[in-house]
PDB file of C-alpha atoms in Angstrom:
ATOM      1  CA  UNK A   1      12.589 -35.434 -23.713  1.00  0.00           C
ATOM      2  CA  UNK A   2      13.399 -37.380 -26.650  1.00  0.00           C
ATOM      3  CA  UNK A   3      17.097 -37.861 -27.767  1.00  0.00           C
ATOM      4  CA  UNK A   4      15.972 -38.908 -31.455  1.00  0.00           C
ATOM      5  CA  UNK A   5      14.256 -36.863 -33.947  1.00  0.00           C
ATOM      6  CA  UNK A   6      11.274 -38.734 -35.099  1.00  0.00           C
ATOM      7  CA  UNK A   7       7.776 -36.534 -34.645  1.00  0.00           C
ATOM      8  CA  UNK A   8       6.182 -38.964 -36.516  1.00  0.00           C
ATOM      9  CA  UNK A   9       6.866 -41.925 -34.652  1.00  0.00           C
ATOM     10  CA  UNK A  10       6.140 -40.239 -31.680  1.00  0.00           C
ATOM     11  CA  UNK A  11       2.809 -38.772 -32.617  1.00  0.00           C
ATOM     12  CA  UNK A  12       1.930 -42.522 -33.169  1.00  0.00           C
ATOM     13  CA  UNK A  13       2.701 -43.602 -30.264  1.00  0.00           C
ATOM     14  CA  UNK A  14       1.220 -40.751 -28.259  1.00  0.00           C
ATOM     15  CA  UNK A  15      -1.944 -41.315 -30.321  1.00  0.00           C
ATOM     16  CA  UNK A  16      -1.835 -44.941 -28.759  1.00  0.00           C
ATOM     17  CA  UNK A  17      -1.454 -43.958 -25.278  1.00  0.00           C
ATOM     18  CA  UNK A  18      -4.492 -41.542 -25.584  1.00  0.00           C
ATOM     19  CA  UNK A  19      -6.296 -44.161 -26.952  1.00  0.00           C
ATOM     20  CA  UNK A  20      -4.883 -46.319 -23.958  1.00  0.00           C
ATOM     21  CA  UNK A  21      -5.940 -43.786 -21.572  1.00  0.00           C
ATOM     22  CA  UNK A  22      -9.542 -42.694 -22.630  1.00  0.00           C
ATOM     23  CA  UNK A  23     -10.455 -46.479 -22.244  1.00  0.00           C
ATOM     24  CA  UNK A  24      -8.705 -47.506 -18.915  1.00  0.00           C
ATOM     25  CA  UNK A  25      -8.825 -43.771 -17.264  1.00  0.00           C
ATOM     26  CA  UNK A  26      -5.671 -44.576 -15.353  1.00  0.00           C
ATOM     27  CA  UNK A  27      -1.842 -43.108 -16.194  1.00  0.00           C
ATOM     28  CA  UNK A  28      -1.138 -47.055 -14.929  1.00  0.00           C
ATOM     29  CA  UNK A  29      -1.681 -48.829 -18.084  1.00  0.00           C
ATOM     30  CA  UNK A  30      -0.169 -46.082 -20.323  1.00  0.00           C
ATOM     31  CA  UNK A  31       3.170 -46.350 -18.172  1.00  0.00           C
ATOM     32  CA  UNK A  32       3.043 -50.230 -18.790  1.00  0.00           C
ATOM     33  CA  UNK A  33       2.771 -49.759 -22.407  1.00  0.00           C
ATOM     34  CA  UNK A  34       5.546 -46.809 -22.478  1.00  0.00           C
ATOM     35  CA  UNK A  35       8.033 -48.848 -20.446  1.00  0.00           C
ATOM     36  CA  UNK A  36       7.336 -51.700 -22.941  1.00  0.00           C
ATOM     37  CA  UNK A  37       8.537 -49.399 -25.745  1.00  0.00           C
ATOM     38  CA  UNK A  38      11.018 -48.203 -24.049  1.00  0.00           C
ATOM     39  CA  UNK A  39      12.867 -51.585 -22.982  1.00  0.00           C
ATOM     40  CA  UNK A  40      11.510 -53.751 -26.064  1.00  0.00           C
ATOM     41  CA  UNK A  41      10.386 -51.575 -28.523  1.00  0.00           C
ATOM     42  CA  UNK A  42       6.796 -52.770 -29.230  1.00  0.00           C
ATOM     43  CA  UNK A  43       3.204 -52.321 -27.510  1.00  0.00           C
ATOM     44  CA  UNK A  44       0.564 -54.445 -28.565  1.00  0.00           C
ATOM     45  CA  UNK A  45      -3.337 -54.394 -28.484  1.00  0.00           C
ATOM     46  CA  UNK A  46      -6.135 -55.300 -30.708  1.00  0.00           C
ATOM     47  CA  UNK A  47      -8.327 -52.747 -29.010  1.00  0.00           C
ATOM     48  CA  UNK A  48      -5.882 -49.418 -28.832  1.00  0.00           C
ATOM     49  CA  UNK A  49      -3.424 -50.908 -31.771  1.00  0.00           C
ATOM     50  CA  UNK A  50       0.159 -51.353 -32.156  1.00  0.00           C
ATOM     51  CA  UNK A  51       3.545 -49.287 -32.305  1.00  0.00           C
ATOM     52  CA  UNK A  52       6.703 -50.990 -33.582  1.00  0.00           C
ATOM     53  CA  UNK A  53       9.544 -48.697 -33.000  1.00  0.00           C
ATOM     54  CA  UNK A  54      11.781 -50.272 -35.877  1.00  0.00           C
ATOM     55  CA  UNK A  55       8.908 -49.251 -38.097  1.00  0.00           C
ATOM     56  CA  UNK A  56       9.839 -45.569 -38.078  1.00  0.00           C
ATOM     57  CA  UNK A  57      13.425 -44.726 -39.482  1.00  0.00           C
ATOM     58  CA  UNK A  58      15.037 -41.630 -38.642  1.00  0.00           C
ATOM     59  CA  UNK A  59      16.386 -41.114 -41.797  1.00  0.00           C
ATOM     60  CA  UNK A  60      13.081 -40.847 -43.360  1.00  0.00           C
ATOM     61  CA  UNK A  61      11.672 -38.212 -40.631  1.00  0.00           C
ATOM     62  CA  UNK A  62      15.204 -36.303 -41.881  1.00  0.00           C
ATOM     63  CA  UNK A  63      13.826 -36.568 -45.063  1.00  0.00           C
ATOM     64  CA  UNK A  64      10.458 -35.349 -44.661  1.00  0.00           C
ATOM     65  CA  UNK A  65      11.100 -31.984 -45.322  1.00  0.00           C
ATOM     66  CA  UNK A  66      11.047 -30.428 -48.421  1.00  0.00           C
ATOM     67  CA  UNK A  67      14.501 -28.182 -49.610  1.00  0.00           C
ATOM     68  CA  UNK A  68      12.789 -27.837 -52.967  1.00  0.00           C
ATOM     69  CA  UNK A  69      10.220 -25.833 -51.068  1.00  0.00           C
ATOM     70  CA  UNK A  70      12.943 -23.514 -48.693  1.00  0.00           C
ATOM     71  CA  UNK A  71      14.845 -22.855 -52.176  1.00  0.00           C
ATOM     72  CA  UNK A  72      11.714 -22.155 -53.958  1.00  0.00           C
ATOM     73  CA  UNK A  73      10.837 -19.362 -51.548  1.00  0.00           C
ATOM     74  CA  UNK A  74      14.698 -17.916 -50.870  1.00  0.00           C
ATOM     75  CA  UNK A  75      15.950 -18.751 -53.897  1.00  0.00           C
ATOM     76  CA  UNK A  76      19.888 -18.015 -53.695  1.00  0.00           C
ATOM     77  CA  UNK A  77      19.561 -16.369 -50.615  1.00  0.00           C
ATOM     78  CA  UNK A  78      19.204 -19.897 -49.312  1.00  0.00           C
ATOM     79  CA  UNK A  79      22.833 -20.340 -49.509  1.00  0.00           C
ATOM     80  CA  UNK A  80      23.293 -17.757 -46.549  1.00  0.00           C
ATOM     81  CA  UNK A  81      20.760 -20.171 -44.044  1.00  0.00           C
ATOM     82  CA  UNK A  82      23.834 -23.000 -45.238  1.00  0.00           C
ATOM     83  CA  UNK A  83      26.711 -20.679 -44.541  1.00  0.00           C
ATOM     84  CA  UNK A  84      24.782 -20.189 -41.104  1.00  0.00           C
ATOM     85  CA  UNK A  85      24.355 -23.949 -40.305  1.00  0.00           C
ATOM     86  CA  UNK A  86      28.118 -24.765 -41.714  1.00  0.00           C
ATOM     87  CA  UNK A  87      29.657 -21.929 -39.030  1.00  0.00           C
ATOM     88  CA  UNK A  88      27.185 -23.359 -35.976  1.00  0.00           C
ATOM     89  CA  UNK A  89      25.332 -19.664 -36.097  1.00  0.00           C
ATOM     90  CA  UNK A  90      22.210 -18.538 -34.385  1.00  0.00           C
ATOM     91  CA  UNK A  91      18.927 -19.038 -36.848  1.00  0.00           C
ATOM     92  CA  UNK A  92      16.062 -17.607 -35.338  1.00  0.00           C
ATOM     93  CA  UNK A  93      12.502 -18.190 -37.652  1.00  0.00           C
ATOM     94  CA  UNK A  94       9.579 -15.963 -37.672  1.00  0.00           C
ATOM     95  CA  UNK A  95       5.868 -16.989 -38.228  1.00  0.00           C
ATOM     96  CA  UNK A  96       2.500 -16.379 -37.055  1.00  0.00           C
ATOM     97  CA  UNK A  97       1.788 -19.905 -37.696  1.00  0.00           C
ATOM     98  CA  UNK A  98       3.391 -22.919 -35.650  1.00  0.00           C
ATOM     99  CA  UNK A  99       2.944 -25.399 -38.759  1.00  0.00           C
ATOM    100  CA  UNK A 100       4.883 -23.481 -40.976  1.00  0.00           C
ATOM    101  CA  UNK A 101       7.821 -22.668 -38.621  1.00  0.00           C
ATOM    102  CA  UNK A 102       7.785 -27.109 -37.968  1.00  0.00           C
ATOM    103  CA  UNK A 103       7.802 -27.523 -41.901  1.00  0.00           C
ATOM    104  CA  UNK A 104      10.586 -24.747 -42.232  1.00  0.00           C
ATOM    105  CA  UNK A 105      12.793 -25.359 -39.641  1.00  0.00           C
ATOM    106  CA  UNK A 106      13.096 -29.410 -39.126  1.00  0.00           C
ATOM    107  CA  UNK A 107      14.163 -29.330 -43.209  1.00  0.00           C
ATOM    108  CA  UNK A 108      16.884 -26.950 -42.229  1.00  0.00           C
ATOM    109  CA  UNK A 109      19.688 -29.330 -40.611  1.00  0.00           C
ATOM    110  CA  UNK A 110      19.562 -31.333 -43.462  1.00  0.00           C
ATOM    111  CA  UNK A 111      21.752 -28.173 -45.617  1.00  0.00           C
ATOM    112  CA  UNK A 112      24.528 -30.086 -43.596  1.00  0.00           C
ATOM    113  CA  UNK A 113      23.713 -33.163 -43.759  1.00  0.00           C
ATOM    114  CA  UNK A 114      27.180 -34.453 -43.033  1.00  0.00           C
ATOM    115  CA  UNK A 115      26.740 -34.127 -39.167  1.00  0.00           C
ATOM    116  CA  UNK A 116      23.165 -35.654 -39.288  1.00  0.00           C
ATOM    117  CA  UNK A 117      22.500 -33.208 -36.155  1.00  0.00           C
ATOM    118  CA  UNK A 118      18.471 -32.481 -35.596  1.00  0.00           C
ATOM    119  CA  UNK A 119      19.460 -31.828 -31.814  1.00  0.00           C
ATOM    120  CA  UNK A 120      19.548 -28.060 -33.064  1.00  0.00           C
ATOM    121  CA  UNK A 121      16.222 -27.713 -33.525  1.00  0.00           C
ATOM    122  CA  UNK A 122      13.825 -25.745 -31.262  1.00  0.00           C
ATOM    123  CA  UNK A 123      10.871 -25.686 -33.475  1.00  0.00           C
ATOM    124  CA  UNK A 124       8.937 -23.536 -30.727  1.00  0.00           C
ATOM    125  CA  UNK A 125       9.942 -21.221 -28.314  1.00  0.00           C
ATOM    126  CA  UNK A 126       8.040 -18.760 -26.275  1.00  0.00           C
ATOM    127  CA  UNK A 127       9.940 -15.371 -25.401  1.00  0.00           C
ATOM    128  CA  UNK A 128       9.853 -16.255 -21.524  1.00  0.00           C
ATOM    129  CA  UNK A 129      13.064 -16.121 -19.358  1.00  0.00           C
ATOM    130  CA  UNK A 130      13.215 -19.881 -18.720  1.00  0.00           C
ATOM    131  CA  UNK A 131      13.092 -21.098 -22.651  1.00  0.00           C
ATOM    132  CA  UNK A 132      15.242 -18.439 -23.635  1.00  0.00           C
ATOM    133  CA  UNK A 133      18.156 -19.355 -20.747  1.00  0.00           C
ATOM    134  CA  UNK A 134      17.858 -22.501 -21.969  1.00  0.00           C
ATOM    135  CA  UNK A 135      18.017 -21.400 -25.488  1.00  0.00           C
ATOM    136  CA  UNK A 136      21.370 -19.307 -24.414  1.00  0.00           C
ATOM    137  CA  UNK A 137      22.759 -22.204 -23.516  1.00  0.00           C
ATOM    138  CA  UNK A 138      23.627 -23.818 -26.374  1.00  0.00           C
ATOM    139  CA  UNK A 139      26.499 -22.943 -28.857  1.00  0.00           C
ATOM    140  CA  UNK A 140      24.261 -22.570 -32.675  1.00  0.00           C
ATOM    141  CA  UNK A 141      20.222 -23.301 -32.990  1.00  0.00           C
ATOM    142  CA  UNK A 142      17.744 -23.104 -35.021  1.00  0.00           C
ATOM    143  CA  UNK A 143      14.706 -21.668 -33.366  1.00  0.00           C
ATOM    144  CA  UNK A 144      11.101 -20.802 -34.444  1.00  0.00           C
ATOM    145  CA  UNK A 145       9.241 -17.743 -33.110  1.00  0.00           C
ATOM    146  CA  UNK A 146       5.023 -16.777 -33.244  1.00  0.00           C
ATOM    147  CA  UNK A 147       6.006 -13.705 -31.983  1.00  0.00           C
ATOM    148  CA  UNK A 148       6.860 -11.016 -33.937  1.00  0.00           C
ATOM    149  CA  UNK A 149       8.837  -9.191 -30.650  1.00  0.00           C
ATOM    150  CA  UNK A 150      11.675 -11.932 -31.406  1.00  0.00           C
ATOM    151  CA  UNK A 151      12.553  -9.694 -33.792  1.00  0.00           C
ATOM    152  CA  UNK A 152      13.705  -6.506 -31.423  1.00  0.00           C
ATOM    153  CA  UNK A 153      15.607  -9.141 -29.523  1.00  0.00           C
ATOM    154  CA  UNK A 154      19.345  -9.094 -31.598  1.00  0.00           C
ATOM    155  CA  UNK A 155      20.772 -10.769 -28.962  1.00  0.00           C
ATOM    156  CA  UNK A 156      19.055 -14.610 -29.192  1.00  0.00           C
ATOM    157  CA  UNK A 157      20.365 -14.764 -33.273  1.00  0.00           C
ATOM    158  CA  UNK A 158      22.924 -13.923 -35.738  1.00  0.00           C
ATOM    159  CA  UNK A 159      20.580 -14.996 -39.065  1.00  0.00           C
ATOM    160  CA  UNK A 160      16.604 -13.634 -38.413  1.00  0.00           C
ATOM    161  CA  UNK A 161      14.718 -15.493 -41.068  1.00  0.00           C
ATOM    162  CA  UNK A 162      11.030 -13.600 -40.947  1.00  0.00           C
ATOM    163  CA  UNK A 163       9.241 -16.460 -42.892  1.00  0.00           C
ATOM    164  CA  UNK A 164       5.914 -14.812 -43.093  1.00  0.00           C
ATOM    165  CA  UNK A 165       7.682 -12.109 -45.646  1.00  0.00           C
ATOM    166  CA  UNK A 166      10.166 -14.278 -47.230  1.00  0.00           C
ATOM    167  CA  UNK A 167      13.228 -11.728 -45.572  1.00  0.00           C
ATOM    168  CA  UNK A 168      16.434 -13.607 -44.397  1.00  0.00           C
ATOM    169  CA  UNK A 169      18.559 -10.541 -42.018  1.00  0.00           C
ATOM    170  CA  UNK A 170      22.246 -11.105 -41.189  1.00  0.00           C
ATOM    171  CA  UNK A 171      22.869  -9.537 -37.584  1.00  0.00           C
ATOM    172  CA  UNK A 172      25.491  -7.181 -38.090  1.00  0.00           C
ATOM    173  CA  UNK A 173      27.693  -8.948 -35.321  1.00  0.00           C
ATOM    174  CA  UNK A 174      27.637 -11.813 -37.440  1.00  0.00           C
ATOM    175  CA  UNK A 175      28.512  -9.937 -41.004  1.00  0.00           C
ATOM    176  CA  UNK A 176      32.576 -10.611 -41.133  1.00  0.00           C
ATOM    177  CA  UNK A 177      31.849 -14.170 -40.821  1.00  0.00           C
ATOM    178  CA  UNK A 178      28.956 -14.484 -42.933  1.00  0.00           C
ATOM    179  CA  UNK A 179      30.918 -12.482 -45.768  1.00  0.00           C
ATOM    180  CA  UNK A 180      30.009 -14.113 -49.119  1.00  0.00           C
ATOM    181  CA  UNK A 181      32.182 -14.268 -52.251  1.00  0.00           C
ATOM    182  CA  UNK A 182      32.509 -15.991 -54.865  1.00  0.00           C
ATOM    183  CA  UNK A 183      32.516 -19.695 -52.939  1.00  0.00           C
ATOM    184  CA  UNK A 184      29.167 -18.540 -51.825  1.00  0.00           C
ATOM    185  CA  UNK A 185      27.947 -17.911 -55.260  1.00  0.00           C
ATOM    186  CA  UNK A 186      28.814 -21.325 -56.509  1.00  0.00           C
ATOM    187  CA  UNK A 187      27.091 -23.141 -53.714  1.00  0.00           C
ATOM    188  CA  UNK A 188      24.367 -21.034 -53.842  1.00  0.00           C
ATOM    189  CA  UNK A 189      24.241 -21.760 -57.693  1.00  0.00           C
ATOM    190  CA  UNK A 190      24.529 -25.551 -57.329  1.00  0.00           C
ATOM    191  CA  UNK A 191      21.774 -25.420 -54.646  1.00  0.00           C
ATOM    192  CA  UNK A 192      19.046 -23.944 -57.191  1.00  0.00           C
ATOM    193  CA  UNK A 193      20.044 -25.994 -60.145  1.00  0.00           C
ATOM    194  CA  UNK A 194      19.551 -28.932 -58.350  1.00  0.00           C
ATOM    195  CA  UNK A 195      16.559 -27.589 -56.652  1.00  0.00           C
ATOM    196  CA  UNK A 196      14.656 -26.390 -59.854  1.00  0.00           C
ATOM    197  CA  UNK A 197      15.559 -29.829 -61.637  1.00  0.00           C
ATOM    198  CA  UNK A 198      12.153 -31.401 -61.711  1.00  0.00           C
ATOM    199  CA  UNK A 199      13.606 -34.421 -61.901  1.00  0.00           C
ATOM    200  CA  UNK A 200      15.168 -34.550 -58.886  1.00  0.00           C
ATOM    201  CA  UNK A 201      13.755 -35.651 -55.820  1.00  0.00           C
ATOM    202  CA  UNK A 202      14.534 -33.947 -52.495  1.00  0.00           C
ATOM    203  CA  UNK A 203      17.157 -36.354 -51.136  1.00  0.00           C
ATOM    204  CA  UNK A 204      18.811 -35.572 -54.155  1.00  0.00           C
ATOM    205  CA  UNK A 205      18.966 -32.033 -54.097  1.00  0.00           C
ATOM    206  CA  UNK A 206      20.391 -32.854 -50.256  1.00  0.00           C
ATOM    207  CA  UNK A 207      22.956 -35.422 -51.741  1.00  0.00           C
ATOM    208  CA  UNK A 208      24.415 -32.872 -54.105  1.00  0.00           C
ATOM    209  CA  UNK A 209      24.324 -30.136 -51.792  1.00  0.00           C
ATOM    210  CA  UNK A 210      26.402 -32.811 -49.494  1.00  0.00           C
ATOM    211  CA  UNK A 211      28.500 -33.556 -51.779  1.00  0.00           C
ATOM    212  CA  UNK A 212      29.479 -29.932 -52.595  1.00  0.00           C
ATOM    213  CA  UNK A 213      30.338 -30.140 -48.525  1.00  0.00           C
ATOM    214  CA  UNK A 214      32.734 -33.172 -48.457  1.00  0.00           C
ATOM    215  CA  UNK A 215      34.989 -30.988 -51.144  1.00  0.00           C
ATOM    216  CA  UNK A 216      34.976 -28.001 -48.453  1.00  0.00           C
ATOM    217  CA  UNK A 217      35.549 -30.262 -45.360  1.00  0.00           C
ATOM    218  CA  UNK A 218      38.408 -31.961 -48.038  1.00  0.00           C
ATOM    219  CA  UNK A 219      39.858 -28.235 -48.646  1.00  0.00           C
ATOM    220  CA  UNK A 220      40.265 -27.671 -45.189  1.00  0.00           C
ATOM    221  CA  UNK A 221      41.561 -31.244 -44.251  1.00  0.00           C
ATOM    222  CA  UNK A 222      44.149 -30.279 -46.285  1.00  0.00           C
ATOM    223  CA  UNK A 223      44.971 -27.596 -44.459  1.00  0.00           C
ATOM    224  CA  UNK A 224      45.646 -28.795 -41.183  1.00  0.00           C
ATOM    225  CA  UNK A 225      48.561 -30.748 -38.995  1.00  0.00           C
ATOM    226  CA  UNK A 226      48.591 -32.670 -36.086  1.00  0.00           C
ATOM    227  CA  UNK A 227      51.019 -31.092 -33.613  1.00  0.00           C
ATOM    228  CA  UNK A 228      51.765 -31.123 -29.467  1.00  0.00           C
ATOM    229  CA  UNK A 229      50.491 -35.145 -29.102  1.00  0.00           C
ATOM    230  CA  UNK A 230      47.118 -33.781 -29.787  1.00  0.00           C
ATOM    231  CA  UNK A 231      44.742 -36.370 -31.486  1.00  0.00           C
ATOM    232  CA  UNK A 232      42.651 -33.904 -33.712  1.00  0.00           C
ATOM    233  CA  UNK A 233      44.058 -31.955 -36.386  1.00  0.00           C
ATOM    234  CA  UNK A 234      43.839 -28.047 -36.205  1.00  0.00           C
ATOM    235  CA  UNK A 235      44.393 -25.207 -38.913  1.00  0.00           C
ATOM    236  CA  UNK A 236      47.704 -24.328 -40.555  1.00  0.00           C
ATOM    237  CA  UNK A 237      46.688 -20.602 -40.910  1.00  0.00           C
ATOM    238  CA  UNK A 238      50.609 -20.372 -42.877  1.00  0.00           C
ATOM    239  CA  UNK A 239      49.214 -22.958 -45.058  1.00  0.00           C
ATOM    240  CA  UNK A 240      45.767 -21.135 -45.452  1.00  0.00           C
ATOM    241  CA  UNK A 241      47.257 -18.045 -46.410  1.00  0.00           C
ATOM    242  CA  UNK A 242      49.385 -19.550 -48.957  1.00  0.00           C
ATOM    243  CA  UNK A 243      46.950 -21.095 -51.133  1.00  0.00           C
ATOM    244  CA  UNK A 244      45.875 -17.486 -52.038  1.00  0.00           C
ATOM    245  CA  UNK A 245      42.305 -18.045 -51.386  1.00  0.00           C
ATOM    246  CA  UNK A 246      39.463 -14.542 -52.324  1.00  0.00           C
ATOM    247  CA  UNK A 247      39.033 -13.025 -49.314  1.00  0.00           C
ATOM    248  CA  UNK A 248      35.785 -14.344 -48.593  1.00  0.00           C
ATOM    249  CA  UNK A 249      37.058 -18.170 -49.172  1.00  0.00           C
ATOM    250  CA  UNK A 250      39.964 -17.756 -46.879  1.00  0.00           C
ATOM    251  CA  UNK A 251      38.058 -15.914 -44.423  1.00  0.00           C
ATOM    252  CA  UNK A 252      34.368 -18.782 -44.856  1.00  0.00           C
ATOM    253  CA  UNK A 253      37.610 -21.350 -44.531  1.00  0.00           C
ATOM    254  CA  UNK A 254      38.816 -19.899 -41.270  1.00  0.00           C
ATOM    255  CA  UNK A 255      35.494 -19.271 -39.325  1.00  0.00           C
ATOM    256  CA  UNK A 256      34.788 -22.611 -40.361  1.00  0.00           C
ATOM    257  CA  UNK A 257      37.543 -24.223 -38.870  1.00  0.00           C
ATOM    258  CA  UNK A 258      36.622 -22.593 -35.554  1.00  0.00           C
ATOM    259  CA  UNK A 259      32.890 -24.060 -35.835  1.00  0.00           C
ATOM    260  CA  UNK A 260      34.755 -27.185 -36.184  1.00  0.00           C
ATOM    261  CA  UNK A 261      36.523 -26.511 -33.378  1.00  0.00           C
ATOM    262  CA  UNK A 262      39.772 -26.734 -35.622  1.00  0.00           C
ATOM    263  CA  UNK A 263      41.647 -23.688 -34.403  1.00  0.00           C
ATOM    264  CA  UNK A 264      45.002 -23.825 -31.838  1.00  0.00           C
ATOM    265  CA  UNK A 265      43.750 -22.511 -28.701  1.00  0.00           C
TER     266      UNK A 265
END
């Protein structure tokens, strides 16, 4: 398995070793030019063309989503699929069709674009033991779903997004920490300004969303110490409470902190 996210440098290069394959009929020559990638980078061949590895940035497979799109159809409920990613939840995404769950779902980690963190994404799993174990495993996902059943199964999300009907469902496990107040409102307010401005391009829309992140991450900075010789700073909850924060602030604040693994254990 890949540890970059880059489908479309990897569909090129797949499409190079089928190409490689249908003309030699041997899994030799496609190994050579794989390990060739894989120690320098580049294959070459007039016949089956060539794949430069430098030529595909990861940035610009990031990028190659569209947020304009997600906020078109959710509008300001999109701000509950950020509160989701910000507190490392459980997203799982519903449609009959795999190519809309891939467009939906590898735009999604770019909402927090600070952590630059596509390993998340499980654009398609089946509703077998083994995926799903797997799937358990890790700690917040996103995860896309052609079968309707995934939604009578509470226990693999926290946010349901049903795609097919526009419908974004907050598991009521999940509700105290997904409580939205006014914070909420602002960010989701900023998000569809920028994403109805027609002159704004979608890395745009990302940067200001971003930006609207590095004054959260700021707040909270602010609100932590370094104590007991330990190298990473952790939550003043004192301090928290005396800033006077809504409700819904203090509590985003706090969960958040724990998703940053910020809290004294």
């Amino acid at each position: 398995m890949a540890k970059d996210f880059n489908p479309e440098k990897y569909a090129a290069f797949t499409r190079i070793l089928c190409r490689i394959y249908l003309k030699h009929g041997s899994p030799v020559k496609m190994m050579e030019s794989y390990i060739a990638v894989l120690t320098k980078g580049i294959c070459q061949s007039e016949e089956n063309g060539s794949f430069l590895s430098k030529d595909f940035d990861a940035r610009k497979a990031y990028l190659a989503g569209s947020i304009k799109d997600i906020v078109s159809q959710f509008g300001m409920e999109t701000v509950i699929l950020y509160t989701a990613l910000m507190l490392k939840k459980r997203i799982a995404v519903y449609h009959p069709r795999i190519e809309a769950i891939q467009e939906f779902t590898r735009t999604l980690p770019a909402l927090v674009w600070h952590r630059q963190d596509w390993s998340i994404l499980h654009s398609y799993v089946h509703l077998n033991e083994e995926e799903l174990e797997a799937l358990k495993a890790c700690t917040g996902y996103i995860a896309g779903f052609t079968d309707s059943e995934v939604n009578s199964r509470p226990d693999l999300y926290d946010v349901y997004v049903n795609l097919a009907d526009s419908e974004i469902t907050i598991s009521p496990v999940v509700k105290e920490a997904m409580t939205m107040g006014k914070l909420h409102k602002e960010i989701g307010q900023l998000i569809v300004q920028s994403a109805e401005d027609p002159d704004k391009s979608d890395s745009q829309v990302i940067k200001d969303i971003s930006l609207k992140t590095k004054e959260i991450l700021a707040t909270l900075a602010s609100l932590t110490e370094v104590s007991d010789g330990n190298e990473k700073p952790t939550l003043n909850s004192e301090a928290l409470k005396q800033k006077r924060f809504p409700p819904a602030t203090e509590n985003f604040l706090f969960h958040l902190a724990a998703a940053e693994q910020m809290l004294k254990i």
